[in-house]
Amino acid sequence: MAASSLLRSLTRHARRGYAGTGAFSHHHHQQQPWSPFSTSAAAAAAARDGAAGRGLPGLGPTAKGEKARVVVLGTGWAGSRLMKDLDTRGYDVVCVAPRNHMVFTPLLASTCVGTLEFRSVAEPLARIQPAVSKSPGSYFLLARCTGVDPDAHTIDCETVTDGEKGALEPWKFKVAYDKLVFACGAEASTFGIHGVTEHAIFLREVHHAQEIRRRLLLNLMLSDVPGISEEEKRRLLHCVVVGGGPTGVEFSGELSDFILRDVKKRYSHVKDYINVTLIEANEILSSFDVRLRQYATNQLVKSGVRFVQGIVKDVQPNKLILDNGEEVPFGLLVWSTGVGASRFVKSLPFPKSPGGRIGVDEWLRVPSVQDVYAIGDCSGFLESTGKDVLPALAQVAERQGKFLASLLNHVMKAGGGHANSETEADLGPPFVYKHLGSMATVGRYKALVDLRQSKESRGISLAGFVSFFIWRSAYLTRVISWRNRFYVAINWLTTLLFGRDISRI
Amino acid sequence: MAASSLLRSLTRHARRGYAGTGAFSHHHHQQQPWSPFSTSAAAAAAARDGAAGRGLPGLGPTAKGEKARVVVLGTGWAGSRLMKDLDTRGYDVVCVAPRNHMVFTPLLASTCVGTLEFRSVAEPLARIQPAVSKSPGSYFLLARCTGVDPDAHTIDCETVTDGEKGALEPWKFKVAYDKLVFACGAEASTFGIHGVTEHAIFLREVHHAQEIRRRLLLNLMLSDVPGISEEEKRRLLHCVVVGGGPTGVEFSGELSDFILRDVKKRYSHVKDYINVTLIEANEILSSFDVRLRQYATNQLVKSGVRFVQGIVKDVQPNKLILDNGEEVPFGLLVWSTGVGASRFVKSLPFPKSPGGRIGVDEWLRVPSVQDVYAIGDCSGFLESTGKDVLPALAQVAERQGKFLASLLNHVMKAGGGHANSETEADLGPPFVYKHLGSMATVGRYKALVDLRQSKESRGISLAGFVSFFIWRSAYLTRVISWRNRFYVAINWLTTLLFGRDISRI
């Protein structure tokens, strides 16, 4: 049979497929109606129990014979760890989040300058918890939660499409839960300073790192264009980091290393114009041991980072203004002054912890309602627990996710998996946080590891190559999948062998 | 010295640095005035010889004692190969292009579905020709050429900033050349069909592949949202490819392989809704041997690709209309119907080849003017040469770049490197194109290799695993740097071991 006649017969076949609104249906007539989704199923469920009663489609409540449904809001350290450990023999997992992957935030700064690839620090949820793509009742839903009805045990959601052309309009739906876990994180703090959101870049998501990288490479190239003034060249290549916490320090370290190793070689025309300034109102790495702080400062100064102690008052397109009136022109501004409660968290009708986070008891439950929990940066101990709100650290979030997974698995095995059926059974010991130490890198082969359990206590503090090695190993084993562990190792190896990649794609 | 006092002293130091307009200058007082850039230098040059006479800054003409300057427009196959081979002992290389890397177009389709990483198929120009980042007179300029003055031996340029926030406004400048090489490629053909540019995605740049990937993953996730109708789900997951040339066929093959291997596993809820349709007005792979065409058709049909023979009349946001009035709804539309002369090429004041490309003689010179050449998809033999215009293939472009580099090196050694000094010396034999065969993949471990030298001649034709192996090896050795060869191999290995990555970053 010649290709052309084969093509014609295929063509006829395909054309039939398009006729009328039943397009493709001849290929799928064997299929079952799609359950438990679809408006009709949801409407039936809504009619039955009023869960999706406001006319929205959605996932209706589970029946007693079915698996109970844990709805998790967020794919950060807390939510991902929780979902990884949930026992999917007894629970369906439904994750509602605006991104389908977890980000290895401690390695994010390395991707901005090309030490690591973006994809190496992003772990798809489907690899962390395969049930969301395989199990009939488990889903990942690319959506934002917009409200919660604790009495009806439902949440309101809206799809996230980033305004992509040809995509659906934001689509509203409801999801009924047996257990609801807030793991939706915090927002970058701007302290209400004008212009931060418009002109600075945060460093919390992969797309932030991509933006920083594109900007940095663009400015390096623009400063090479004939006729750009000396002043403008210095501005374009002035990278300013606001905030001297671990993120700001690590990013400054990576950046100065990039400048020393790669820019000097690959952008030799402009190498003398590039500078990094770190602005901090108080001290850098204020939670670290004083000797480590000093070591970090020395290392960063040695690699060319300049420190400015000051408070930013205003941010304009190409410069920022300090509280003493000084103007600091910049080509790239990275803002990493910590995080605070998000607008969504503030809008929730639950008692809050000091600092405005969702208040939880010692078992991470939201005590005013049934079957609701909160973990990670969005949650904090209620004042009534007598415990301090824990710092917004990956370490805390990950430990809370792990704790809550085992608590929920325990509850499920005790017969309390479904809504409003939580037995008064023993929940086991409450959540206790034990700090395992803090780490920060300050450029190539240099890291700080602070193993003290609190600011006041004494303990081992390390700096230099040994801590670099500990740091890298610690993170390699935290990176969840073997695929990404492998890629991180390969990325580090190629950076060592070939230098960093500078294509601006 | 305590960290805090060190910090204070640094702070004072840095603050001084910001005072006044001379910011940072105390760090750089030892520097030489920047040559040959800077407005003053360019203005002096302009006053001397009128090269940048219209008041624009720029790179002035070279003097006899200096290296001659080859200005190359473009970083595609032709321009990159030319710059790689240019003898930088006698030439300065100035590249003006809107992207700082070359794209391995034959592997681009594989990046859309995650078989390869984006970065593995992009080679930074600085790695292809290190002089642009190291040699004092060589530059890569992120800009677009807007006009050429062959008498004055200058081009007009404008920086490309993609409207990035905080970047410079487009900045105009001039560059004087001794030799000018057009290697600026072609534009995707839309045949004037309404809506193509707005609603379809081409597949020519890395950002196109990124957009296709983001769209595909978005649609896979959106179709999982509760309450989406069956019809809408089928639309979202209907991937339509228009154009049955190698790009369209390879993309269809990659896509169907992605669906068979990864979607079935990772998006099992929606796997029965995803479909690929290839629309072609005539025959697919029309330049290939008839047996290979048949093999390709069989393979694609086997992996679920459907063929439609038809002509697209109109493209709307979510559907396209065929010439027979049929409506084809789609969630993703990839347009690969070949290329034609770009608007910039059309605007140039040179005689054109059939098809509207820049007309060249047998030595790839633009014969009406001095010191101007054109290679790759933007150029074609003038009718007067009696030769056919060569097809727009990477193979042709790469061979032309190689030829022209050796011609220019020869001219330089004969003392004709500078403007208007081309001797009447022997240029050697003219450019002759010898077709080495065509290749296309049709999904996993299947490729076609057509080794015939023309459509009419006879030769070896291969299909199946052996050709897959030849194809992959051929491309691995074309990938220029060892870094990217290494990454392509690693990507293929990880895809084999772990499947494709599905994080939507």
Coordinates of N, CA, C and O in Angstrom, one line a residue, chain B residues 282-367:
Chain B
N282 N -0.3 18.5 1.5 CA 0.1 17.5 0.4 C 0.5 16.2 1.1 O -0.3 15.6 1.8
E283 N 1.8 15.8 0.9 CA 2.3 14.6 1.5 C 3.2 14.9 2.7 O 3.9 15.9 2.6
I284 N 3.3 14.0 3.7 CA 4.3 14.3 4.7 C 5.7 13.9 4.2 O 5.8 13.1 3.3
L285 N 6.7 14.6 4.7 CA 8.1 14.3 4.3 C 8.3 14.2 2.8 O 8.9 13.3 2.3
S286 N 7.7 15.2 2.1 CA 7.7 15.0 0.6 C 9.1 14.9 0.0 O 9.2 14.4 -1.1
S287 N 10.1 15.3 0.7 CA 11.4 15.3 0.1 C 12.1 13.9 0.3 O 13.1 13.6 -0.2
F288 N 11.4 13.0 1.0 CA 12.0 11.7 1.3 C 11.6 10.6 0.3 O 10.6 10.8 -0.4
D289 N 12.3 9.6 0.3 CA 12.0 8.4 -0.5 C 10.6 7.9 -0.2 O 10.3 7.9 1.0
V290 N 9.9 7.4 -1.2 CA 8.5 6.9 -0.9 C 8.4 5.8 0.1 O 7.5 5.8 0.9
R291 N 9.4 4.9 0.2 CA 9.3 3.8 1.2 C 9.5 4.4 2.6 O 8.9 3.9 3.5
L292 N 10.4 5.4 2.7 CA 10.6 6.0 4.0 C 9.3 6.8 4.4 O 9.0 6.7 5.6
R293 N 8.7 7.5 3.5 CA 7.4 8.2 3.8 C 6.4 7.2 4.4 O 5.7 7.4 5.3
Q294 N 6.3 6.0 3.7 CA 5.4 5.0 4.1 C 5.7 4.5 5.5 O 4.8 4.3 6.3
Y295 N 7.0 4.2 5.7 CA 7.4 3.8 7.0 C 7.1 4.8 8.1 O 6.6 4.4 9.2
A296 N 7.4 6.0 7.8 CA 7.1 7.1 8.8 C 5.6 7.1 9.1 O 5.2 7.2 10.3
T297 N 4.8 7.1 8.0 CA 3.3 7.1 8.2 C 2.9 6.0 9.1 O 2.1 6.1 10.1
N298 N 3.4 4.8 8.8 CA 3.0 3.6 9.6 C 3.4 3.8 11.0 O 2.6 3.5 11.9
Q299 N 4.6 4.2 11.3 CA 5.1 4.4 12.7 C 4.2 5.4 13.4 O 3.9 5.1 14.6
L300 N 3.9 6.5 12.8 CA 3.2 7.5 13.5 C 1.8 7.1 13.8 O 1.2 7.3 14.9
V301 N 1.1 6.4 12.8 CA -0.2 5.9 13.0 C -0.2 4.9 14.1 O -1.1 4.9 15.0
K302 N 0.8 4.0 14.1 CA 0.9 3.0 15.2 C 1.0 3.7 16.6 O 0.4 3.2 17.5
S303 N 1.7 4.8 16.7 CA 1.8 5.4 18.0 C 0.7 6.5 18.2 O 0.7 7.3 19.1
G304 N -0.4 6.4 17.3 CA -1.6 7.2 17.6 C -1.7 8.5 17.0 O -2.7 9.2 17.2
V305 N -0.8 8.9 16.1 CA -0.9 10.2 15.4 C -2.0 10.1 14.3 O -1.9 9.1 13.6
R306 N -2.9 11.0 14.2 CA -3.8 11.0 13.1 C -3.5 12.0 12.0 O -3.1 13.1 12.4
F307 N -3.7 11.6 10.8 CA -3.3 12.5 9.7 C -4.6 13.1 9.1 O -5.6 12.4 9.0
V308 N -4.5 14.4 8.8 CA -5.6 15.0 8.1 C -5.0 15.7 6.9 O -4.0 16.5 7.1
Q309 N -5.5 15.4 5.7 CA -5.0 16.2 4.5 C -5.9 17.3 4.3 O -7.1 17.2 4.1
G310 N -5.4 18.5 4.4 CA -6.2 19.7 4.3 C -5.4 20.9 4.4 O -4.2 20.9 4.7
I311 N -6.1 22.1 4.1 CA -5.4 23.4 4.1 C -6.1 24.2 5.2 O -7.4 24.3 5.2
V312 N -5.3 24.8 6.0 CA -5.9 25.6 7.1 C -6.3 27.0 6.5 O -5.5 27.6 5.8
K313 N -7.5 27.4 6.8 CA -8.0 28.7 6.2 C -8.0 29.8 7.3 O -7.9 31.0 7.0
D314 N -8.2 29.4 8.5 CA -8.4 30.4 9.6 C -8.0 29.8 10.9 O -8.3 28.6 11.1
V315 N -7.4 30.6 11.8 CA -7.1 30.1 13.1 C -7.7 31.0 14.2 O -7.6 32.2 14.1
Q316 N -8.5 30.4 15.0 CA -9.2 31.1 16.1 C -8.6 30.7 17.4 O -7.9 29.7 17.5
P317 N -9.0 31.3 18.5 CA -8.3 31.0 19.8 C -8.3 29.5 20.1 O -7.3 29.0 20.6
N318 N -9.4 28.8 20.0 CA -9.5 27.4 20.4 C -9.8 26.4 19.3 O -10.0 25.3 19.5
K319 N -9.8 26.9 18.0 CA -10.1 26.0 16.9 C -9.5 26.6 15.6 O -9.3 27.8 15.5
L320 N -9.3 25.7 14.7 CA -9.0 26.2 13.3 C -10.0 25.7 12.3 O -10.7 24.7 12.6
I321 N -10.0 26.4 11.2 CA -11.0 26.0 10.2 C -10.3 25.6 9.0 O -9.3 26.2 8.5
L322 N -10.6 24.4 8.4 CA -10.0 23.9 7.2 C -10.7 24.4 6.0 O -11.8 25.0 6.1
D323 N -10.1 24.2 4.8 CA -10.6 24.8 3.6 C -12.0 24.2 3.2 O -12.8 24.8 2.5
N324 N -12.3 23.0 3.7 CA -13.6 22.4 3.4 C -14.6 22.7 4.5 O -15.7 22.2 4.5
G325 N -14.3 23.7 5.3 CA -15.2 24.2 6.3 C -15.2 23.5 7.7 O -15.9 23.9 8.6
E326 N -14.5 22.4 7.7 CA -14.5 21.6 9.0 C -13.8 22.4 10.1 O -12.8 23.1 9.8
E327 N -14.3 22.3 11.3 CA -13.7 23.0 12.5 C -12.9 21.9 13.2 O -13.3 20.8 13.5
V328 N -11.7 22.3 13.6 CA -10.8 21.4 14.4 C -10.4 22.1 15.7 O -9.7 23.1 15.7
P329 N -11.1 21.7 16.8 CA -10.8 22.3 18.1 C -9.4 21.9 18.5 O -9.0 20.7 18.3
F330 N -8.6 22.8 19.2 CA -7.3 22.3 19.7 C -7.0 23.0 21.1 O -7.6 24.0 21.4
G331 N -6.1 22.4 21.8 CA -5.6 23.0 23.0 C -4.2 23.5 22.8 O -3.7 24.4 23.5
L332 N -3.5 22.9 21.8 CA -2.2 23.3 21.5 C -2.0 23.2 20.0 O -2.4 22.2 19.4
L333 N -1.5 24.3 19.4 CA -1.4 24.3 17.9 C 0.1 24.7 17.6 O 0.6 25.8 17.9
V334 N 0.8 23.7 17.0 CA 2.2 24.0 16.6 C 2.2 24.2 15.1 O 1.7 23.3 14.3
W335 N 2.9 25.2 14.6 CA 2.9 25.6 13.2 C 4.3 25.4 12.6 O 5.2 26.1 13.1
S336 N 4.4 24.5 11.7 CA 5.7 24.3 11.1 C 5.6 24.0 9.6 O 5.9 22.9 9.2
T337 N 5.2 25.0 8.9 CA 5.0 24.9 7.5 C 6.1 25.5 6.7 O 5.9 26.0 5.6
G338 N 7.3 25.5 7.2 CA 8.5 26.0 6.5 C 8.7 27.5 6.7 O 8.1 28.1 7.6
V339 N 9.7 28.0 6.0 CA 10.1 29.4 6.3 C 10.2 30.1 5.0 O 10.2 29.6 3.9
G340 N 10.1 31.5 5.1 CA 10.3 32.4 3.9 C 11.1 33.6 4.3 O 11.6 33.7 5.4
A341 N 11.4 34.4 3.3 CA 12.3 35.6 3.5 C 11.7 36.5 4.6 O 10.5 36.7 4.7
S342 N 12.5 37.0 5.5 CA 12.0 37.8 6.6 C 11.8 39.2 6.1 O 12.3 39.6 5.0
R343 N 11.0 40.0 6.9 CA 10.8 41.4 6.5 C 12.0 42.2 6.4 O 12.2 43.0 5.5
F344 N 13.0 42.0 7.3 CA 14.3 42.7 7.2 C 15.0 42.4 5.9 O 15.5 43.3 5.2
V345 N 15.0 41.1 5.5 CA 15.7 40.7 4.3 C 15.0 41.4 3.1 O 15.6 41.9 2.2
K346 N 13.6 41.3 3.1 CA 12.9 42.0 2.0 C 13.2 43.4 1.9 O 13.2 44.0 0.8
S347 N 13.5 44.1 3.0 CA 13.7 45.6 3.0 C 15.1 45.9 2.5 O 15.4 47.1 2.3
L348 N 16.0 45.0 2.4 CA 17.4 45.3 2.1 C 17.5 45.7 0.6 O 16.9 45.1 -0.3
P349 N 18.4 46.7 0.3 CA 18.5 47.3 -1.1 C 19.4 46.4 -2.0 O 20.3 47.0 -2.6
F350 N 19.3 45.1 -1.9 CA 20.1 44.3 -2.8 C 19.2 43.5 -3.7 O 18.1 43.2 -3.4
P351 N 19.8 43.1 -4.9 CA 19.0 42.2 -5.8 C 18.7 40.9 -5.1 O 19.5 40.4 -4.2
K352 N 17.6 40.3 -5.4 CA 17.2 39.1 -4.6 C 17.2 37.8 -5.5 O 17.2 37.9 -6.7
S353 N 17.3 36.7 -4.8 CA 17.2 35.4 -5.5 C 15.8 35.1 -5.7 O 14.9 35.7 -5.1
P354 N 15.5 34.1 -6.6 CA 14.1 33.6 -6.6 C 13.6 33.3 -5.2 O 14.4 32.6 -4.4
G355 N 12.5 33.7 -4.8 CA 12.0 33.4 -3.4 C 12.3 34.6 -2.5 O 12.0 34.5 -1.3
G356 N 12.9 35.6 -3.0 CA 13.1 36.9 -2.2 C 14.2 36.9 -1.2 O 14.3 37.7 -0.3
R357 N 15.1 35.9 -1.3 CA 16.3 35.9 -0.4 C 17.4 36.9 -0.9 O 17.3 37.3 -2.1
I358 N 18.4 37.2 -0.1 CA 19.5 38.0 -0.5 C 20.2 37.3 -1.6 O 20.7 36.1 -1.4
G359 N 20.4 37.9 -2.8 CA 21.0 37.2 -3.9 C 22.5 37.2 -3.8 O 23.1 38.2 -3.5
V360 N 23.1 36.0 -3.9 CA 24.6 35.9 -3.9 C 25.1 35.2 -5.1 O 24.4 34.5 -5.8
D361 N 26.4 35.4 -5.4 CA 27.1 34.7 -6.4 C 27.6 33.4 -5.9 O 27.4 33.0 -4.8
E362 N 28.4 32.7 -6.7 CA 28.9 31.4 -6.3 C 29.9 31.4 -5.2 O 30.3 30.4 -4.7
W363 N 30.4 32.6 -4.9 CA 31.3 32.7 -3.7 C 30.6 33.3 -2.5 O 31.2 33.8 -1.6
L364 N 29.2 33.3 -2.5 CA 28.4 33.8 -1.5 C 28.5 35.3 -1.2 O 28.2 35.8 -0.1
R365 N 29.0 36.0 -2.2 CA 29.1 37.5 -2.1 C 27.9 38.1 -2.6 O 27.2 37.6 -3.5
V366 N 27.5 39.3 -2.1 CA 26.5 40.1 -2.6 C 27.1 40.9 -3.7 O 27.9 41.9 -3.4
P367 N 26.9 40.6 -5.0 CA 27.8 41.1 -6.0 C 27.7 42.6 -6.3 O 28.6 43.2 -6.8

